[in-house]
Short mmCIF file of C-alpha atoms and ligand atoms in Angstrom, two decimals:
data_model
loop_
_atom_site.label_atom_id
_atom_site.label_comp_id
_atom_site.label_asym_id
_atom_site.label_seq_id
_atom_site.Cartn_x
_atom_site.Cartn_y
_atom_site.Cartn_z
CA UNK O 293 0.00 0.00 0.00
CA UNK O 294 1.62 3.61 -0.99
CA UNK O 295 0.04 6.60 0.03
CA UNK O 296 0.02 9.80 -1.97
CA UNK O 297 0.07 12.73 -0.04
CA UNK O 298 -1.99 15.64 -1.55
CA UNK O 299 -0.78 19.30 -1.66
CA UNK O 300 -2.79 20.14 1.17
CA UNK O 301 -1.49 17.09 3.47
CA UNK O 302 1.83 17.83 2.41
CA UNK O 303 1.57 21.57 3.41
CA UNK O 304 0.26 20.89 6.78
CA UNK O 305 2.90 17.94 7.60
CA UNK O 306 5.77 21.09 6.80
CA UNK O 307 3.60 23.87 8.81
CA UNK O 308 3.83 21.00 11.91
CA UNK O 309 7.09 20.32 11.17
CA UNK O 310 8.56 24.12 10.98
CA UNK O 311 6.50 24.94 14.21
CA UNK O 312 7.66 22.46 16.01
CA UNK O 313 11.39 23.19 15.11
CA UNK O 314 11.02 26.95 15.91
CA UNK O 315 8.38 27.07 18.60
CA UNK O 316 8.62 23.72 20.58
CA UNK O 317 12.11 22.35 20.45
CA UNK O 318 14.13 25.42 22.08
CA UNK O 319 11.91 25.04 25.30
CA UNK O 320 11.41 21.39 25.54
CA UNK O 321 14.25 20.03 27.73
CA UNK O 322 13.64 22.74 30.44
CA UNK O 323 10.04 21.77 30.03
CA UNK O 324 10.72 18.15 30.86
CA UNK O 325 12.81 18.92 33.86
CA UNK O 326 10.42 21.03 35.75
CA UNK O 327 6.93 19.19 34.51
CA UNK O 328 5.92 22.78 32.94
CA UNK O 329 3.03 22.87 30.50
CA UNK O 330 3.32 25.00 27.26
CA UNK O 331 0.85 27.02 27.26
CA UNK O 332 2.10 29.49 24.49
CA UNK O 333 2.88 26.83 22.61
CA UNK O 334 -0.85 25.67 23.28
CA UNK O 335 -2.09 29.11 22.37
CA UNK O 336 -0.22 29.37 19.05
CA UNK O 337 -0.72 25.42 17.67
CA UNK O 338 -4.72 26.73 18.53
CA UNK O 339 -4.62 30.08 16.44
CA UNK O 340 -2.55 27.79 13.86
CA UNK O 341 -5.88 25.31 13.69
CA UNK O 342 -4.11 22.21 15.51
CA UNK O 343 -6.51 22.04 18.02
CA UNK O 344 -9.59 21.43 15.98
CA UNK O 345 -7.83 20.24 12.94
CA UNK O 346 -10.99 17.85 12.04
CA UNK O 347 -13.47 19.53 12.94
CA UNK O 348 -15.62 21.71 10.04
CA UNK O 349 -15.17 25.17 9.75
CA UNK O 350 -18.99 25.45 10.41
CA UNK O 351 -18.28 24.56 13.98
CA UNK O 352 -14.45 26.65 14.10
CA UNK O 353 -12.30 23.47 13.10
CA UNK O 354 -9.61 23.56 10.70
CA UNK O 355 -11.37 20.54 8.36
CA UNK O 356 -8.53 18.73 7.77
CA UNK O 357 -8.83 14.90 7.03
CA UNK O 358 -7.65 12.39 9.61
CA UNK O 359 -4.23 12.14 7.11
CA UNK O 360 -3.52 15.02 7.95
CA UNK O 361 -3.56 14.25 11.38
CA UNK O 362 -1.55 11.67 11.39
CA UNK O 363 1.07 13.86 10.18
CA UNK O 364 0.68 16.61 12.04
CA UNK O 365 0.79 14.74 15.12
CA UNK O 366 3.57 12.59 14.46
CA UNK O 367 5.73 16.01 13.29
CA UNK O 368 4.93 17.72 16.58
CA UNK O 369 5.80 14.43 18.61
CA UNK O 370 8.52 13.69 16.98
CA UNK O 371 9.97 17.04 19.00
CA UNK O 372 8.30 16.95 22.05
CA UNK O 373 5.57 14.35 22.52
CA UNK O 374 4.22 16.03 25.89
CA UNK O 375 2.37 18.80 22.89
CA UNK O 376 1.43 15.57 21.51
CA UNK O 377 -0.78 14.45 23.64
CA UNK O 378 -2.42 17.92 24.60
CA UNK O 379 -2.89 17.78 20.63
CA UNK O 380 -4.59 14.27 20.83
CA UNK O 381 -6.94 14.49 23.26
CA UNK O 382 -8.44 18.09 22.24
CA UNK O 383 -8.72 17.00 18.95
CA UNK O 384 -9.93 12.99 19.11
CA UNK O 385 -11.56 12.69 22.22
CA UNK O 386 -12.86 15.88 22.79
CA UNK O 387 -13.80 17.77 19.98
CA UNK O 388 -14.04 14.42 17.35
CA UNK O 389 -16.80 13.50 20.48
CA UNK O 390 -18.31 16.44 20.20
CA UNK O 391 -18.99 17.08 16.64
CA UNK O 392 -20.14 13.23 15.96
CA UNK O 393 -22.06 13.30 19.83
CA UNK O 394 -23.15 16.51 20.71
CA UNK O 395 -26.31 17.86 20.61
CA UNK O 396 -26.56 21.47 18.54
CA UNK O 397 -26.77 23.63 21.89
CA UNK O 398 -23.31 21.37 23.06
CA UNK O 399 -21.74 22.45 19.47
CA UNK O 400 -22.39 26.01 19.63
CA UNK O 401 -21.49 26.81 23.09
CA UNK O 402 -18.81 24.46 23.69
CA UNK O 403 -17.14 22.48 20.73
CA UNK O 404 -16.48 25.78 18.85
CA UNK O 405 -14.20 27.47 21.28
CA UNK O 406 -12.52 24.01 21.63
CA UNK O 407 -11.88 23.58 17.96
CA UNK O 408 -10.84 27.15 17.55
CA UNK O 409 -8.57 26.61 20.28
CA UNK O 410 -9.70 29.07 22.52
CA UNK O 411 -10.55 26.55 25.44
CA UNK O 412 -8.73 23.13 26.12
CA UNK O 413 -10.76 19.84 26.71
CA UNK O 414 -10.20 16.59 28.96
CA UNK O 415 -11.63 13.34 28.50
CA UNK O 416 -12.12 11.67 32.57
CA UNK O 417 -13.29 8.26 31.94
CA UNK O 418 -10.77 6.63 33.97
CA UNK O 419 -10.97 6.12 38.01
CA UNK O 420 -8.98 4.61 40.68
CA UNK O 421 -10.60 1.49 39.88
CA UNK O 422 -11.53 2.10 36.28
CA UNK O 423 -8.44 1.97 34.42
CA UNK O 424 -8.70 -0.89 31.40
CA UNK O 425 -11.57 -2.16 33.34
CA UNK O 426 -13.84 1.19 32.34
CA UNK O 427 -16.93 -0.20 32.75
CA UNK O 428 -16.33 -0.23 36.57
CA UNK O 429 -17.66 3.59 37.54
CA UNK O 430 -17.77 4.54 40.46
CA UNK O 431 -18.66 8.09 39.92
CA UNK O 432 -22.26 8.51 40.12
CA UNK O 433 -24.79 11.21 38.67
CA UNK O 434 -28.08 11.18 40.19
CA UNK O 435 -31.02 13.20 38.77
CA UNK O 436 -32.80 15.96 40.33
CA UNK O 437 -35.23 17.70 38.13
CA UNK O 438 -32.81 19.51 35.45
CA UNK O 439 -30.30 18.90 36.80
CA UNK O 440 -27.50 15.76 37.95
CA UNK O 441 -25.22 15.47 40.66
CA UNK O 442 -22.33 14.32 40.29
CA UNK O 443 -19.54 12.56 42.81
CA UNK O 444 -16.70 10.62 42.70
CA UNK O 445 -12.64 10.87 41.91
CA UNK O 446 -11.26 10.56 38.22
CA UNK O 447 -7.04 9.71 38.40
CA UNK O 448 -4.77 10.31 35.46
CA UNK O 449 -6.22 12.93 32.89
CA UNK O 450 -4.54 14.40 30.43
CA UNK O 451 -5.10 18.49 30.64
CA UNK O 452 -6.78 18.12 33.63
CA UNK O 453 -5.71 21.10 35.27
CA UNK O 454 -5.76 23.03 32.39
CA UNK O 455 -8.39 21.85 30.41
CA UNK O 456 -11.46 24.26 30.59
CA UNK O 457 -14.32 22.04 29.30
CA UNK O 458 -14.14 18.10 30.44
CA UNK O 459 -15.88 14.55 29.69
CA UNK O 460 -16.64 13.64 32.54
CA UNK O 461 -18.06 9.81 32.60
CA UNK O 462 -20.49 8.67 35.40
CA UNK O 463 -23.09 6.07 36.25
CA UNK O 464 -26.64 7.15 36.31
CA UNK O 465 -28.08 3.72 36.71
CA UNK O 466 -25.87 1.34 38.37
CA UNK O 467 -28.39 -1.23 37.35
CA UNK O 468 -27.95 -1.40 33.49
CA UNK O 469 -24.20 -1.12 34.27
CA UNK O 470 -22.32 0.25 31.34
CA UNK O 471 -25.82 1.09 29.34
CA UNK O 472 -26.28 2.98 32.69
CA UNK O 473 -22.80 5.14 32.23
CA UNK O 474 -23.79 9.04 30.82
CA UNK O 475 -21.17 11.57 29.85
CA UNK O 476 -21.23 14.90 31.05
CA UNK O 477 -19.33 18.02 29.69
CA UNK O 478 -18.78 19.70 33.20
CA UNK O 479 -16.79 23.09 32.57
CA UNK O 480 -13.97 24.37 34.99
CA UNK O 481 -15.39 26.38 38.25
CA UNK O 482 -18.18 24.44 38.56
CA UNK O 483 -19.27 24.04 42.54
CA UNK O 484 -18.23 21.23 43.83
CA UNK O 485 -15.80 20.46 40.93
CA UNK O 486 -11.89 20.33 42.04
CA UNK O 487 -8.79 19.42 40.34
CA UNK O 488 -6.29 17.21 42.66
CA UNK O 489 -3.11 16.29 42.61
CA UNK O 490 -0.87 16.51 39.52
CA UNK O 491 1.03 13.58 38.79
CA UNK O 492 5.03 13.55 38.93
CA UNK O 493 5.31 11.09 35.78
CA UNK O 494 8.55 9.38 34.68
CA UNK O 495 7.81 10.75 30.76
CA UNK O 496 5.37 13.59 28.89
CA UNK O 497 6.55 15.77 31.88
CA UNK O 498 5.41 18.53 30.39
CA UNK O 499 1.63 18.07 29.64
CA UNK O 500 0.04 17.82 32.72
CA UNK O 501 -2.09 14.71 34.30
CA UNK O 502 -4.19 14.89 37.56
CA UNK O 503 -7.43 14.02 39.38
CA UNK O 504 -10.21 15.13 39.66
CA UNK O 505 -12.80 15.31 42.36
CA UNK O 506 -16.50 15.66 42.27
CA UNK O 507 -18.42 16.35 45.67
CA UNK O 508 -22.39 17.40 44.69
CA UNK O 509 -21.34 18.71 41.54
CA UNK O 510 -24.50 20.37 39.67
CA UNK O 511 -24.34 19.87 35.91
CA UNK O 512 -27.57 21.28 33.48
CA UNK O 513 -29.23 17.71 31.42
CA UNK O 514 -28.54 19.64 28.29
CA UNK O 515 -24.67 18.97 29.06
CA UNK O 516 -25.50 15.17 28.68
CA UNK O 517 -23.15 13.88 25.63
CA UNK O 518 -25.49 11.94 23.13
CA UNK O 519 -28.05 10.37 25.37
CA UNK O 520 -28.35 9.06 28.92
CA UNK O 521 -26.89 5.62 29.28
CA UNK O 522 -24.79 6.17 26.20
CA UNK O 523 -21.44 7.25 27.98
CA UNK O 524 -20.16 3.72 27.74
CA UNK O 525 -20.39 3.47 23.83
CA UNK O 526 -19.75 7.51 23.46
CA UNK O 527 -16.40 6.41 25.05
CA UNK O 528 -15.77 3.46 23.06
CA UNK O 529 -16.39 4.76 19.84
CA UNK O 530 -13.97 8.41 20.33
CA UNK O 531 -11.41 6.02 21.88
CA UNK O 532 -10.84 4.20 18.42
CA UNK O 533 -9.96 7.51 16.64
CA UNK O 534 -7.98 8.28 19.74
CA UNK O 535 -5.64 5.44 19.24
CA UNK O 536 -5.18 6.71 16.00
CA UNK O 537 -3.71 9.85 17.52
CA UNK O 538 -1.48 7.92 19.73
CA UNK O 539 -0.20 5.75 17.28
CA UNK O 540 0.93 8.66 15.73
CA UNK O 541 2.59 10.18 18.86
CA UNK O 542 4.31 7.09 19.27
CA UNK O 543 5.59 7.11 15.34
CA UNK O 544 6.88 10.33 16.06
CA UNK O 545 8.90 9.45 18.86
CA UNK O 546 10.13 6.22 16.88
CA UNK O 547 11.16 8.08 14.02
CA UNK O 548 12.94 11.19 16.23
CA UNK O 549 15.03 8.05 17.92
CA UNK O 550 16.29 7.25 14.28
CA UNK O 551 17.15 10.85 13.24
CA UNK O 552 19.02 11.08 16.87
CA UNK O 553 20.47 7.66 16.24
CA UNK O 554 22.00 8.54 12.48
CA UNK O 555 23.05 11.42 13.06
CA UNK O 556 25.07 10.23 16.45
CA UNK O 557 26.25 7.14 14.43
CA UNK O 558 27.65 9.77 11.52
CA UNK O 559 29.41 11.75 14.48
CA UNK O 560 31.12 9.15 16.96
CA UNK O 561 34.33 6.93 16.63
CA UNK O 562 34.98 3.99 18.08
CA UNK O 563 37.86 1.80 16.36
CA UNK O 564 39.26 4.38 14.29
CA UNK O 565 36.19 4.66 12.37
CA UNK O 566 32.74 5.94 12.78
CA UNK O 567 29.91 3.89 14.22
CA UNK O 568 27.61 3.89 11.59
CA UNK O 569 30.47 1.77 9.67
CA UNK O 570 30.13 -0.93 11.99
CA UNK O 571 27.69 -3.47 11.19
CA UNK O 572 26.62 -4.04 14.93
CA UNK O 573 24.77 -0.33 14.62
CA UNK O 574 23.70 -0.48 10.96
CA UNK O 575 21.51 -3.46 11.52
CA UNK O 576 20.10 -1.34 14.67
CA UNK O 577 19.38 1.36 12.31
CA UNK O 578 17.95 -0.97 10.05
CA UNK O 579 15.95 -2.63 12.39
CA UNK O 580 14.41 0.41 14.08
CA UNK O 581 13.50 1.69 9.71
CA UNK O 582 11.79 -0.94 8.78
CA UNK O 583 9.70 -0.99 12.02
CA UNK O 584 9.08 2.97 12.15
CA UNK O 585 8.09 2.55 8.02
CA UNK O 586 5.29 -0.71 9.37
CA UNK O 587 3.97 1.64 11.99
CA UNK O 588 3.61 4.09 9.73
CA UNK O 589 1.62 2.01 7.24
CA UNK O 590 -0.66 0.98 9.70
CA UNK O 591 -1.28 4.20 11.70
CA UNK O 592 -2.09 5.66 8.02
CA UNK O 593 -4.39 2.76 6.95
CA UNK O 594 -6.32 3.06 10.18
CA UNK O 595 -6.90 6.92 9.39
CA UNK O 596 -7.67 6.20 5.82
CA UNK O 597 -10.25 3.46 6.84
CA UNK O 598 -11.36 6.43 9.31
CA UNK O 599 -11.60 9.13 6.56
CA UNK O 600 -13.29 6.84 4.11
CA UNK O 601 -16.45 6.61 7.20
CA UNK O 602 -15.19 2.63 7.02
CA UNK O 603 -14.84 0.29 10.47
CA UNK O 604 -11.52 1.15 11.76
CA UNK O 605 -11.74 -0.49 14.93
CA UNK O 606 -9.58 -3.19 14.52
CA UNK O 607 -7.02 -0.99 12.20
CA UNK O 608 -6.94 2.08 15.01
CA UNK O 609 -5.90 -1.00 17.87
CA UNK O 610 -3.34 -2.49 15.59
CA UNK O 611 -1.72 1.14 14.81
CA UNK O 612 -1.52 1.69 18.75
CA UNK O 613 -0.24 -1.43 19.76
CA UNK O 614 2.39 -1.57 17.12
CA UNK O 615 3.49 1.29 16.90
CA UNK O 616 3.65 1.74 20.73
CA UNK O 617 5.77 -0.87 20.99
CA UNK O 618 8.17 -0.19 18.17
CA UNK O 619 8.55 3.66 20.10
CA UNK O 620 9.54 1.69 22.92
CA UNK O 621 12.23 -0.60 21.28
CA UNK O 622 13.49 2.26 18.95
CA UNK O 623 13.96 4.18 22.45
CA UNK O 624 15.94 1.25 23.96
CA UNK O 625 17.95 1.18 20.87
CA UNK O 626 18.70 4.37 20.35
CA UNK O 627 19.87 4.58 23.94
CA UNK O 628 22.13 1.39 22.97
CA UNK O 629 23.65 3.19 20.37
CA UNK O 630 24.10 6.44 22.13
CA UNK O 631 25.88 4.44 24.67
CA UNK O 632 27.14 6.30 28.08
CA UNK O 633 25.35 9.22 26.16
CA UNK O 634 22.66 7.89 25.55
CA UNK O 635 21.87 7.57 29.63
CA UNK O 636 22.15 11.26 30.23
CA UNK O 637 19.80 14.21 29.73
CA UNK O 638 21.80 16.13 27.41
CA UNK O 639 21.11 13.79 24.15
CA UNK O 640 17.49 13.68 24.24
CA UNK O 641 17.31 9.60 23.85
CA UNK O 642 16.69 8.82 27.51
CA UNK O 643 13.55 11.58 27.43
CA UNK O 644 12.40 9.43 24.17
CA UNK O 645 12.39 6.55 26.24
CA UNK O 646 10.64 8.05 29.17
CA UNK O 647 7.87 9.51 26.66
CA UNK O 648 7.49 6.28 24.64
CA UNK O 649 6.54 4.23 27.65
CA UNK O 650 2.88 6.15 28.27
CA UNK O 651 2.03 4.94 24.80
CA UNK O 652 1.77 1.63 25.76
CA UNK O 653 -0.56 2.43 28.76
CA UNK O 654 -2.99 5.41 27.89
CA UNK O 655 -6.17 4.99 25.19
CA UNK O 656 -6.46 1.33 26.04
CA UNK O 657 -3.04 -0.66 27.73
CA UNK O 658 -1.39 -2.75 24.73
CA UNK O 659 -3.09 -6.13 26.52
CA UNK O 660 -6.44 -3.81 25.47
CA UNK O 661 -5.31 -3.25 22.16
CA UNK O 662 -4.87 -7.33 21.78
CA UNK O 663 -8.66 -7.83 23.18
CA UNK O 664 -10.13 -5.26 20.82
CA UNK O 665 -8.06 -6.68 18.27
CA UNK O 666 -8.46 -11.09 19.01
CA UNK O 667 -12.19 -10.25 19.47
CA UNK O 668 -12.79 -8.27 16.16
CA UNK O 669 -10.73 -11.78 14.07
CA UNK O 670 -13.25 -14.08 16.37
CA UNK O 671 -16.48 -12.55 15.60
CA UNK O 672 -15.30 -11.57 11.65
CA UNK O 673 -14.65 -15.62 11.41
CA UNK O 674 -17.64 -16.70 13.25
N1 LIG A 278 -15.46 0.33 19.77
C1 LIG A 278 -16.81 0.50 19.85
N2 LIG A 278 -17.57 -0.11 20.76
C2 LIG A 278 -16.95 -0.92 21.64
C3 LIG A 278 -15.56 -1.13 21.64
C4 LIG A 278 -14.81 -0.47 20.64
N3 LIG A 278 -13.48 -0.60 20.56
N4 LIG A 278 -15.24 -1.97 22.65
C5 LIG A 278 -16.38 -2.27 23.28
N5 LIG A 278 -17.42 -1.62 22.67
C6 LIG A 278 -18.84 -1.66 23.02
C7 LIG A 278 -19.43 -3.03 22.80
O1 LIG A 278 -19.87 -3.19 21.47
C8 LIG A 278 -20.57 -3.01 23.79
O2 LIG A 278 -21.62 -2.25 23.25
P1 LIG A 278 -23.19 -2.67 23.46
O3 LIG A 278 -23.39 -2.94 24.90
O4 LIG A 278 -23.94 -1.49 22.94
O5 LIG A 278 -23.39 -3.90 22.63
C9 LIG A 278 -20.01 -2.22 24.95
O6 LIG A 278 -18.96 -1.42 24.41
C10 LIG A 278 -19.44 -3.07 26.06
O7 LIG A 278 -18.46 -3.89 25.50
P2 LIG A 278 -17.89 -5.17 26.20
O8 LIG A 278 -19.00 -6.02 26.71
O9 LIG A 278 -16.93 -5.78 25.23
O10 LIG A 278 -17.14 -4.55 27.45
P3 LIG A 278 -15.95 -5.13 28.29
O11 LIG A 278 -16.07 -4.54 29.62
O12 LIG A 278 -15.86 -6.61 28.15
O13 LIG A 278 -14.61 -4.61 27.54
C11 LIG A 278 -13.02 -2.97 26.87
C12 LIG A 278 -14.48 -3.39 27.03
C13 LIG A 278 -12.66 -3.12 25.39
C14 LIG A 278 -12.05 -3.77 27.69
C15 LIG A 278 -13.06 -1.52 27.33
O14 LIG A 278 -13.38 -1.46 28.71
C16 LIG A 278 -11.81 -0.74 27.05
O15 LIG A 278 -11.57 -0.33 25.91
N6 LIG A 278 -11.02 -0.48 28.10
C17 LIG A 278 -9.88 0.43 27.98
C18 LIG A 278 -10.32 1.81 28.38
C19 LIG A 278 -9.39 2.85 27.86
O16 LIG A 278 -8.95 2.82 26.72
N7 LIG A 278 -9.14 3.83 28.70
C20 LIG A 278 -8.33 4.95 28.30
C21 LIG A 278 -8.66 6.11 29.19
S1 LIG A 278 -8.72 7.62 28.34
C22 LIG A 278 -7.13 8.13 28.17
O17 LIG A 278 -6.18 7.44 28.40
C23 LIG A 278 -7.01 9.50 27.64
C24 LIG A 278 -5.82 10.24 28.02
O18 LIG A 278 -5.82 10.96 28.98
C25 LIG A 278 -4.63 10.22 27.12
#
């Protein structure tokens, strides 16, 4: 399969690419060291249209295809994939939710700012309890007239101190278990809404991750995403194009170990000769290219599929998995080849490897990824 990048694909993969040189890489090491989010950065990628790159211009997206996406994110990753991930979950969970789930009042008051980038969104499905197991909510949202109240504790969301509009999952009938799980947009300085501890992470230091607490939180019915009970399957479905988003992230990180590990290879001696003339790191290189070009094929067939309003369910969890992994191993590699340099701060590698690791765990765990995938072949074969 070759893809054919138009003009317009092209154009924004260089607009990512250039932004991210100039704008994101001078700040990202002291970033990483002191867990500091970018908010100009944020700011500018939202004037740019990166924050609501697929959503129409009717509703102040960018209306780019999922292609583009890809791209985009993998360009801005490949620099610092802490932006990444804001990128990703404004733009696939929140507003991709939105646009597909909202109702028209949702739209106008809150998916528009988002996709113009004038507000930031969260997605809080997951609990204490309720990591891969998300049907397990604890967080409860019981009617009164208008209105629901909502309480409970969500752990380990991306934006969520920053974020101004969030997703906010909860059961409203425990009895129909996950056809009883609603999703809520709940907007920042609500009563009884509170953002918790932020979470010292090992990698993406600089986009920020905390909890969130709900005690008799008041939220309006109209703020109900799609329809009562629906939360469950709202969340499922956004999740697939999420993983598309991810797999992306984690390209970019794959391919930014390669650059780092050529150019290093080019540069260092060992045995009177440069590295990269020793066949112990040119099968590493090799290795890590032909991975980072499979990823690649799969991340793009999954957006493709996407694009083209086909199933990509099955495609989005193969991107993710793979291409989570391979971040991982061309990480580990590129460390490996770095070698004593390759450990410390000042070569980028080791933050690589820190940032690769998340991709494996957030948007579904890989051992997720292999359930959505074994139980897509079983029931295709039945
Ligand atoms: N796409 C669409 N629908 C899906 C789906 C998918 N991938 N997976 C399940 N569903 C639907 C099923 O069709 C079913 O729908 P109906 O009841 O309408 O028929 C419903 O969901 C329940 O499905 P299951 O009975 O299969 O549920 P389960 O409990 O056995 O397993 C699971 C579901 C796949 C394990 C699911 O719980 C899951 O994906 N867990 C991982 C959760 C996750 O990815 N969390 C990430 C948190 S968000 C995040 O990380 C964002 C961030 O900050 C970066």
């Amino acid at each position: 399969m070759t893809f054919n990048f138009s003009e317009e694909q092209l154009m924004i993969q260089q607009t990512a690419r250039e932004f991210a040189q100039s704008e994101i890489a001078p700040t990202s090491i002291e970033r990483d060291i002191n867990a500091e989010f970018p908010h100009v950065i944020v700011k500018k990628l939202g004037e740019l249209g990166f924050l609501g790159m697929m959503v129409s211009p009717d509703y102040g997206g960018a209306g780019m295809d999922s292609i583009s996406y890809v791209l985009a994110m993998s360009e801005i990753s490949k620099v610092d994939a802490s932006v990444g991930v804001i990128l990703s979950v404004n733009n696939s969970l929140v507003c991709w939710g939105l646009e597909n789930y909202g109702s028209d009042f949702i739209k106008q008051k809150y998916l528009i700012p988002l996709a113009k980038g004038e507000k930031l969104g969260a997605f809080a499905l997951s609990e204490p309890e309720a990591g891969s197991d998300a049907t397990n909510q604890v967080t409860e949202a019981k009617q009164e007239g208008d209105f629901f109240i909502i309480n409970g504790i969500k752990n380990w969301i991306t934006n969520g101190k920053y974020a101004d509009y969030y997703l906010v999952f909860a059961q409203t009938n425990r009895e129909k278990a996950h056809k009883g799980i609603t999703c809520f947009l709940v907007e920042k300085g609500t009563e009884g809404f509170d953002q918790a501890k932020k979470e010292d992470k090992l990698g993406i230091r600089s986009s920020d991750t905390c909890s969130l607490t709900f005690t008799n939180c008041k939220v309006p019915r109209e703020n109900i995403i799609w329809e009562e009970g629906k939360g469950f399957n709202f969340a499922m479905n956004t999740l697939n194009g999420g993983r598309i988003g991810i797999a992306a992230q984690a390209l970019g990180i794959a391919e930014a170990c390669l650059e780092a590990s050529v150019k290093y290879s080019k540069q260092r001696k060992a045995f009177g000769t440069e590295i990269s003339n020793h066949q112990a790191i040119q099968f590493k290189l090799a290795d890590m290219a032909v991975k980072i070009e499979a990823a690649k094929l799969l991340t793009l067939q999954a957006a493709s599929l996407k694009d083209a309003h086909k199933s990509y369910t099955k495609e989005s969890a193969m991107a993710k998995l793979y291409a989570s992994k391979i971040a991982v191993e061309c990480a580990l590699e590129a460390i490996q080849i770095h070698g004593g340099y390759g450990y410390v701060r000042e070569y980028l590698v080791e933050r690589y490897l820190r940032d690769a690791k998340i991709t494996e765990i957030y948007e579904g765990t890989s051992e997720i990824q292999r359930i959505v995938i074994a139980r897509h072949l079983l029931s295709e074969n039945k």
